[in-house]
Short mmCIF file of C-alpha atoms in Angstrom, two decimals:
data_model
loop_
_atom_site.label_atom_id
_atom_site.label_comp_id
_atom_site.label_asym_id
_atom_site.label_seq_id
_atom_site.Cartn_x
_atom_site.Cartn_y
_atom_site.Cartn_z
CA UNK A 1 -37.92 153.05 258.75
CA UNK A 2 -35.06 151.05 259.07
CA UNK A 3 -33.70 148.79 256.40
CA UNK A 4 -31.83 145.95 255.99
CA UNK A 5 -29.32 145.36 253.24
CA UNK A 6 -27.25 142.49 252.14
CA UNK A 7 -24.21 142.87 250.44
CA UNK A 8 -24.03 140.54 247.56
CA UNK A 9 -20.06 140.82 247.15
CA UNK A 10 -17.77 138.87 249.33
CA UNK A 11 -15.56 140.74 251.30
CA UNK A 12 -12.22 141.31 250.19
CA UNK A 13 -9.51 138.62 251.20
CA UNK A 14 -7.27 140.00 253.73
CA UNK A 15 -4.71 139.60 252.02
CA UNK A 16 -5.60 142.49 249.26
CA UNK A 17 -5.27 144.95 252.36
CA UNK A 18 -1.20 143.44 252.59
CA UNK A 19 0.23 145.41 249.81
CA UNK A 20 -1.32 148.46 250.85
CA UNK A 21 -0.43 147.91 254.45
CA UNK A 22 2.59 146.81 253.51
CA UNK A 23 3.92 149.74 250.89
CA UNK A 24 2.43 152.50 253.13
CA UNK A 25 3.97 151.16 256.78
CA UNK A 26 6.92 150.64 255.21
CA UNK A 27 6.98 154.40 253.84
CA UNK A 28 6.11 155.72 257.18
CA UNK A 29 8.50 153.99 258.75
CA UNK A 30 11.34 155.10 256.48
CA UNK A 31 10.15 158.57 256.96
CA UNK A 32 9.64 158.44 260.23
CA UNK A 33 12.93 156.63 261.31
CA UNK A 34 14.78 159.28 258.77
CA UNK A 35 13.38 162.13 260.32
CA UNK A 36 14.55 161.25 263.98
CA UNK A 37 17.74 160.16 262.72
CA UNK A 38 17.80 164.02 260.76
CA UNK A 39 17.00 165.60 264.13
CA UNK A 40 19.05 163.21 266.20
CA UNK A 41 22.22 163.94 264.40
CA UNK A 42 21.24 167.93 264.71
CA UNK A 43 20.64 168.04 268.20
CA UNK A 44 24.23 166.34 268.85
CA UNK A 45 26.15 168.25 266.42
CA UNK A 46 24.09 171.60 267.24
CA UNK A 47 25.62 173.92 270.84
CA UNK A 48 23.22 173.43 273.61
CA UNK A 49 20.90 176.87 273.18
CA UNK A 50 18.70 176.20 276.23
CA UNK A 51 15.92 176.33 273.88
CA UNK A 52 12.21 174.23 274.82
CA UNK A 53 12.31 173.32 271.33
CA UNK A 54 15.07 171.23 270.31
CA UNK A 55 15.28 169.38 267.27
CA UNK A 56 14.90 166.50 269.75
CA UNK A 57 11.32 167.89 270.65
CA UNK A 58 10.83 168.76 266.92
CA UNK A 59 11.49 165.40 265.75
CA UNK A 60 8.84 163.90 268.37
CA UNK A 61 6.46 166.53 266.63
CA UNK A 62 7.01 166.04 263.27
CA UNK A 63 7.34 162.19 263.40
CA UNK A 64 4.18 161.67 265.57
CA UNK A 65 2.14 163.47 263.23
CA UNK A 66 3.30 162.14 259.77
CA UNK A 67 3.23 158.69 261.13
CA UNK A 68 -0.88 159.46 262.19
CA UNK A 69 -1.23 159.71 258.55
CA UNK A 70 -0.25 156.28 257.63
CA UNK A 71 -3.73 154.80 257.96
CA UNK A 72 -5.43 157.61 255.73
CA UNK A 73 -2.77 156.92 252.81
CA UNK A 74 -2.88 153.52 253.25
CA UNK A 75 -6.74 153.69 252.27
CA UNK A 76 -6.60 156.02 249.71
CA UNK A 77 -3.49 153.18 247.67
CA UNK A 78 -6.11 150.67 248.50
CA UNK A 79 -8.85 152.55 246.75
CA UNK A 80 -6.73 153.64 243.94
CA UNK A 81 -4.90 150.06 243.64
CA UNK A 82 -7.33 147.65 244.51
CA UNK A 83 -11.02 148.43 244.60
CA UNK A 84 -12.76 151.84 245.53
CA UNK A 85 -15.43 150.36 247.10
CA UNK A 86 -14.62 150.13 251.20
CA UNK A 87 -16.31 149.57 254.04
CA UNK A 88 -15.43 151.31 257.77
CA UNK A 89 -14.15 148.24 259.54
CA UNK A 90 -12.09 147.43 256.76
CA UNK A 91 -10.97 151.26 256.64
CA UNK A 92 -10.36 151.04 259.88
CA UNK A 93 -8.13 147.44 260.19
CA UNK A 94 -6.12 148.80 257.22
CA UNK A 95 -5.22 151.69 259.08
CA UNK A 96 -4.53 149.74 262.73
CA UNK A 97 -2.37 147.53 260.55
CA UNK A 98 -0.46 150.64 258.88
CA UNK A 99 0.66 151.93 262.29
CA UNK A 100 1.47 148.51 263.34
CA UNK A 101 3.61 148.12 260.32
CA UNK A 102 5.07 151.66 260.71
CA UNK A 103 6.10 150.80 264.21
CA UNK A 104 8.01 147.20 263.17
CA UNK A 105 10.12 149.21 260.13
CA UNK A 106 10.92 152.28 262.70
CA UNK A 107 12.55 149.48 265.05
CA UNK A 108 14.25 147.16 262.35
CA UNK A 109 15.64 150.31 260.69
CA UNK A 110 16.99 151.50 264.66
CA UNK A 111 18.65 148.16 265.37
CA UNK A 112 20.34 148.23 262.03
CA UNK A 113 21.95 151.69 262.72
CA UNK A 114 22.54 150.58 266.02
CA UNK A 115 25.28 148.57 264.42
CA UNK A 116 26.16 151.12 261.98
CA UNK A 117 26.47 153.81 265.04
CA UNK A 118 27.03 152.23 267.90
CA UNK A 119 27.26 155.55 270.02
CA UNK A 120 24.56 157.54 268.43
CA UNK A 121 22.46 156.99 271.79
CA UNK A 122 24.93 157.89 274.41
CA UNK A 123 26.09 161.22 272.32
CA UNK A 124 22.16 162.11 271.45
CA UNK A 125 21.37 161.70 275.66
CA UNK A 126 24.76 163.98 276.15
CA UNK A 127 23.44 166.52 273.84
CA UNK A 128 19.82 166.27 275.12
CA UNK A 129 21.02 166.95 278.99
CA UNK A 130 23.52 170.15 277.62
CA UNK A 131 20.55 171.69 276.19
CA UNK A 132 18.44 171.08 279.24
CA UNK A 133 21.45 172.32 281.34
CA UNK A 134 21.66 175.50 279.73
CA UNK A 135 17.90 176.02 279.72
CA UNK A 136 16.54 179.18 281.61
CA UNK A 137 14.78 176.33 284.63
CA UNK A 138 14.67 176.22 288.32
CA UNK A 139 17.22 172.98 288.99
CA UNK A 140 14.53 170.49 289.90
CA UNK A 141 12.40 170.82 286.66
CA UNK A 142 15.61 170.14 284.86
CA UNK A 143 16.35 167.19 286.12
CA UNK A 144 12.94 166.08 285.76
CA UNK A 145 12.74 167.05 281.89
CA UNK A 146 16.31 165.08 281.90
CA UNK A 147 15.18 161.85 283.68
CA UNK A 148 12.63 161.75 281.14
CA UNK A 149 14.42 162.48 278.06
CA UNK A 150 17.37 160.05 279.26
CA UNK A 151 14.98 157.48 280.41
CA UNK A 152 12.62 157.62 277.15
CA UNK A 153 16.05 157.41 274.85
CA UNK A 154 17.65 154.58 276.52
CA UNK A 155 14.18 152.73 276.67
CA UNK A 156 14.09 152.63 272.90
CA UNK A 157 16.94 151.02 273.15
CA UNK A 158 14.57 147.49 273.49
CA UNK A 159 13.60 145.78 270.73
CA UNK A 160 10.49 143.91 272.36
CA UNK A 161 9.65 147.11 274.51
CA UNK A 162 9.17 149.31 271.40
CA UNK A 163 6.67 147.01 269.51
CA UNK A 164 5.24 145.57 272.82
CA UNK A 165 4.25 149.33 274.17
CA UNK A 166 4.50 150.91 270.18
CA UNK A 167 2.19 149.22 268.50
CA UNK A 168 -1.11 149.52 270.79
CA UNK A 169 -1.23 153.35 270.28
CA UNK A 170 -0.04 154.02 267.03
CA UNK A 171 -2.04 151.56 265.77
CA UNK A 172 -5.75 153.25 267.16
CA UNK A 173 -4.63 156.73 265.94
CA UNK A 174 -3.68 155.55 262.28
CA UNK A 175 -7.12 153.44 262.66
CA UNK A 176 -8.75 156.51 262.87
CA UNK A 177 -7.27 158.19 260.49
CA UNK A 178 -7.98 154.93 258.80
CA UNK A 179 -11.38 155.79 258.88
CA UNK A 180 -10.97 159.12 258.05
CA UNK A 181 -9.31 158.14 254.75
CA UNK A 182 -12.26 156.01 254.31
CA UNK A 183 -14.99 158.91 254.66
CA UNK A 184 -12.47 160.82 251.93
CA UNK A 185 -11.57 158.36 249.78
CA UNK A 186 -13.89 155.51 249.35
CA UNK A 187 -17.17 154.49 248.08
CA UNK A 188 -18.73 153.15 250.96
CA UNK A 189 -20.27 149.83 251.34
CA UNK A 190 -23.51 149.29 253.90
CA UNK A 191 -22.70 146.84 256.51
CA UNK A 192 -24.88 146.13 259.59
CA UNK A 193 -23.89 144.40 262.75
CA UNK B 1 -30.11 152.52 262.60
CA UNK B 2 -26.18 152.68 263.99
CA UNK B 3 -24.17 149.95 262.11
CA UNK B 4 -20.75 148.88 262.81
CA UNK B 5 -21.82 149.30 266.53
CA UNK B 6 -18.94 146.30 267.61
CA UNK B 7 -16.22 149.25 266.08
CA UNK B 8 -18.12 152.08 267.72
CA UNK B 9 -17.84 150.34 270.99
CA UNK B 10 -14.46 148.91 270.35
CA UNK B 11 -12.89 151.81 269.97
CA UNK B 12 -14.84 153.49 272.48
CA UNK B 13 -13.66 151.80 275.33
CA UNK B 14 -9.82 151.95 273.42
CA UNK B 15 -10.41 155.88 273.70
CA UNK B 16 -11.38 155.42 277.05
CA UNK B 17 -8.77 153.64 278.07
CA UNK B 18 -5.80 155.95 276.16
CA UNK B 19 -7.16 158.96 278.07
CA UNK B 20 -6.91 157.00 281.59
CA UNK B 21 -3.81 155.42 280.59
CA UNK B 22 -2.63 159.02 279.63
CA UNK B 23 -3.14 159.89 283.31
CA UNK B 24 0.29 158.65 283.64
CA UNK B 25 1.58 157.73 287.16
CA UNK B 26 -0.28 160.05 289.24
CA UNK B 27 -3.32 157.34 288.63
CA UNK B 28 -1.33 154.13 287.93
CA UNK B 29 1.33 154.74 290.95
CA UNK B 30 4.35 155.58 290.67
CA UNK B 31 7.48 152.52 290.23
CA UNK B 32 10.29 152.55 292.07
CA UNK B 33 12.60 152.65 289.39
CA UNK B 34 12.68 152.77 285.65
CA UNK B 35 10.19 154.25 283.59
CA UNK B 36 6.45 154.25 284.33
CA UNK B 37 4.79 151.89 281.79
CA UNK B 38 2.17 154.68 280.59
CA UNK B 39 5.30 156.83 279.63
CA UNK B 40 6.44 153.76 277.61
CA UNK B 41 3.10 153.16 275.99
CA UNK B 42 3.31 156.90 274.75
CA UNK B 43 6.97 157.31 274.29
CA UNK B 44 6.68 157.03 270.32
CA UNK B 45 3.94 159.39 270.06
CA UNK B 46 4.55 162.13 272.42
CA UNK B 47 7.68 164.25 273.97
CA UNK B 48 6.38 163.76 277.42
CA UNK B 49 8.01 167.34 278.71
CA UNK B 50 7.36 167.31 282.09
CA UNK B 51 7.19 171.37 282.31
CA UNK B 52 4.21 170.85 279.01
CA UNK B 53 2.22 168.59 281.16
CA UNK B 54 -1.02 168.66 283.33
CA UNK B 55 0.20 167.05 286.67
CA UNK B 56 -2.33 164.75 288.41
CA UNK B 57 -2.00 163.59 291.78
CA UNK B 58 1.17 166.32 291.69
CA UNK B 59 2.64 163.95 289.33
CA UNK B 60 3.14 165.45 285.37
CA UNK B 61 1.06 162.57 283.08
CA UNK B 62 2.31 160.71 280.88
CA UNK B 63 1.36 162.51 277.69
CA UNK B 64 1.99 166.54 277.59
CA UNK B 65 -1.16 169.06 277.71
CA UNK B 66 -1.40 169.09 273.66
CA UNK B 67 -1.56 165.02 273.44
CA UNK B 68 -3.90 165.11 276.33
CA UNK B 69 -6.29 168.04 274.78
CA UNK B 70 -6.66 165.73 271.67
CA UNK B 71 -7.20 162.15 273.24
CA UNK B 72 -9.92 164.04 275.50
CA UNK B 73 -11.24 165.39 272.82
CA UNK B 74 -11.07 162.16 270.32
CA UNK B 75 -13.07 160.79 273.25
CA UNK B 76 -15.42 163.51 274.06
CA UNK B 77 -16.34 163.38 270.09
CA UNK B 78 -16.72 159.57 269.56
CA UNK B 79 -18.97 159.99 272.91
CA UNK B 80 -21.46 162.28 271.18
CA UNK B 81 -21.43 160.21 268.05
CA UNK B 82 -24.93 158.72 268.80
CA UNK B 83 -26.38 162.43 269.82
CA UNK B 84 -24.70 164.32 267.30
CA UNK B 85 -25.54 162.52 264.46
CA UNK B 86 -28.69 164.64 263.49
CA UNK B 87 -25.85 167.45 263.29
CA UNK B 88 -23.70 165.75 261.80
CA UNK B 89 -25.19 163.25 258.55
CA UNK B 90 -23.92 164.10 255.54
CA UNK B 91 -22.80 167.38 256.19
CA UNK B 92 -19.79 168.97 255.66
CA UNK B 93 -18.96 171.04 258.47
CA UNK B 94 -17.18 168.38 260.73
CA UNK B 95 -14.81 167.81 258.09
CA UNK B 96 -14.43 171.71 258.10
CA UNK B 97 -14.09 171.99 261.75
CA UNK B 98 -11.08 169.16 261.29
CA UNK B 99 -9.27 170.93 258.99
CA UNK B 100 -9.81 174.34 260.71
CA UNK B 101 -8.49 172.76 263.92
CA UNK B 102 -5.33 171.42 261.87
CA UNK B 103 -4.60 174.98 260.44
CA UNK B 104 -5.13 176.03 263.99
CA UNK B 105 -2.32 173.60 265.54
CA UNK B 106 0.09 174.69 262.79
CA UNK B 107 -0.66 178.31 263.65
CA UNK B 108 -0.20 177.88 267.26
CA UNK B 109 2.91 175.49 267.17
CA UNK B 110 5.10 177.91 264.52
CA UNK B 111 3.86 180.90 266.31
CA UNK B 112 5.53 179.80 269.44
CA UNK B 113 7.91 178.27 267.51
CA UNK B 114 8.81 181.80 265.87
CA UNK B 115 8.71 183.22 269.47
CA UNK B 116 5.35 185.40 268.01
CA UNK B 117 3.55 184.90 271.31
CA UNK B 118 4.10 182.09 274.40
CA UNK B 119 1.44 179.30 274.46
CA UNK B 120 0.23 177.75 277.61
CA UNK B 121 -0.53 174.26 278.75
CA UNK B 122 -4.37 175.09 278.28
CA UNK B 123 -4.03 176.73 275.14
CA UNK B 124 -2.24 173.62 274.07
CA UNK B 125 -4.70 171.27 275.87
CA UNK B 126 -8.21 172.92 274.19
CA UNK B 127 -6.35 173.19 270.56
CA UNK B 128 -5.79 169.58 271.31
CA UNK B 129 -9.26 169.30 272.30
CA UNK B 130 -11.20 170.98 268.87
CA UNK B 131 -8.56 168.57 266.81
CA UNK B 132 -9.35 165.40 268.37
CA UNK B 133 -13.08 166.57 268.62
CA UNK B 134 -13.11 167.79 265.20
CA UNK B 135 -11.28 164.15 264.15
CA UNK B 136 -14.09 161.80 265.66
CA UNK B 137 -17.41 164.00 264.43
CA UNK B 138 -16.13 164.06 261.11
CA UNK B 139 -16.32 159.92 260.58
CA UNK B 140 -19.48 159.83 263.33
CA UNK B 141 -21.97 159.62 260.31
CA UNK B 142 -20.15 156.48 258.44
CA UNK B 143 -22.03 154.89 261.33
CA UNK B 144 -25.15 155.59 259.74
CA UNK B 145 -26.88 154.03 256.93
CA UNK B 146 -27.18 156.42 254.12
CA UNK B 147 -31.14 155.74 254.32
CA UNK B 148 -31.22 156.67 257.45
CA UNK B 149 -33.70 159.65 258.39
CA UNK B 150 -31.92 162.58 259.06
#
């Protein structure tokens, strides 16, 4: 038998999802950017070692998956801060937003040491290609990994290009993890569409 | 009754389109010069190692075989939500399949990492798989009321 609630509350104002959004993304993206600057510095000051994983390739790892989790811990402050009671699409635009707002920090905190370091990209795509070079590879499938590597380093290099093409994916995996956080975290409220 | 079905499509088609879009330039053709726009679009999310990636068309996507394994499988699962859900309302083990595939990705990764054993691009690809998989049945029953008829 199907039934047919109605929810008697209002929705929550969108702006009680800001702080939330807000605190969390901006988290991430201090974590996020601090990690690849962590890895970026090692892979320049390390010797090349020829080795697949570099803390180039770590960094990519490690920052790709703690920045997923944005969305989930931006639920869980909402529940805790503002009210426990959730529904899915909310979960879920809290998240999107999260990864939206991880992906604006990551880039304001890159332009900033852009001016602080001016070099740090042409020494990290010198250290990239040595460690390619010395890699145990048949020549063409290292200059494929290093037209990839150089391109993908020198493309973060645009502002607009890293929110424009940034946002869109990081944004759908945090709001699912978005939703996720809501299945762990909140009392659910019915909806029906 | 399925509610929320505007999100279920949404992202639906949004899953749909990461996994074509993931594809890389092998479906999208190839640009002259410059970087192909699905690398861009995937840039901050994946490594994009040619040598870890499925080639299609005989070009390596976009997205290596681990990234691939879990968008297809983030897919596959939100797919099956409206099938599975008889499996899957309010029971626990598609949260326990999540976290199994989690410990399972962590295994794999340091174990290669630690030089314990070599992984391959399918290994990589169906870990991928069970992770995304395991990441879409475990919120398929918030699309259900919970009066719903099991």
């Amino acid at each position: 038998m199907e039934t047919e609630e109605i929810n008697e509350n209002p929705p929550p104002a969108f702006s009680n999802y800001l702080p939330s959004v807000a605190i969390v993304g901006a988290i991430f993206g201090v974590v996020s950017f601090v990690l690849s600057l962590f890895f970026g510095y090692q892979q320049i000051n390390a010797e090349p070692t020829g080795s697949i994983f570099s803390p180039v390739m770590l960094s990519g790892v490690v920052v790709c998956l703690i920045t997923c989790f944005g969305g989930a811990v931006a639920v869980w402050h909402y529940t805790k801060e503002v009210s426990s009671s959730l529904t899915l699409g909310q979960g879920s635009l809290i998240g999107f937003m999260t990864g939206a707002v991880i992906v604006l920090a990551t880039v304001v905190f890159n332009e900033i040491w852009m001016l602080i370091d001016p070099d740090y990209t042409e020494k990290l795509i010198e250290a990239t290609v040595a460690n390619v070079e010395a890699m145990d590879l048949p020549q063409n499938a290292k200059d494929d990994m290093i037209d990839s590597m150089v391109q993908g380093v020198r493309s973060s290099q645009s502002v607009l290009q890293q929110i424009f093409w940034g946002i869109p994916v990081t944004g759908l995996l945090n709001l699912i993890t978005g939703m996720i956080g809501t299945k762990l975290f909140a009392n659910k409220e019915e909806e029906s569409f | 009754m399925m509610k929320q079905k505007w999100l279920y499509f949404g992202v639906l088609t949004a899953l749909f389109l990461l996994v074509l879009f993931s594809l890389g330039s092998g479906l999208w053709g190839s640009e002259q010069s410059g970087r192909h726009w699905t690398e861009k679009l995937f840039y901050g999310v994946c490594h994009q190692m040619p040598d870890r990636s499925f080639t299609f068309n005989s070009l390596p996507m976009a997205v290596n075989s681990r990234c691939f394994g879990i968008f297809f499988g983030l897919f596959a699962g939100w797919l099956t939500i409206p099938l599975s859900y008889k499996l899957t309302f309010k029971k626990t083990w598609p949260v326990k399949l999540l976290l199994f595939a989690v410990i399972l990705q962590i295994i794999d990764f340091s174990g290669n990492y630690l030089q314990l054993w070599v992984n391959t691009n399918l290994s990589r690809a169906l870990l991928g798989f069970l992770l995304g998989a395991g990441a879409s049945l475990s919120i398929g029953d918030l699309f259900y009321n919970n009066n719903s008829k099991k």
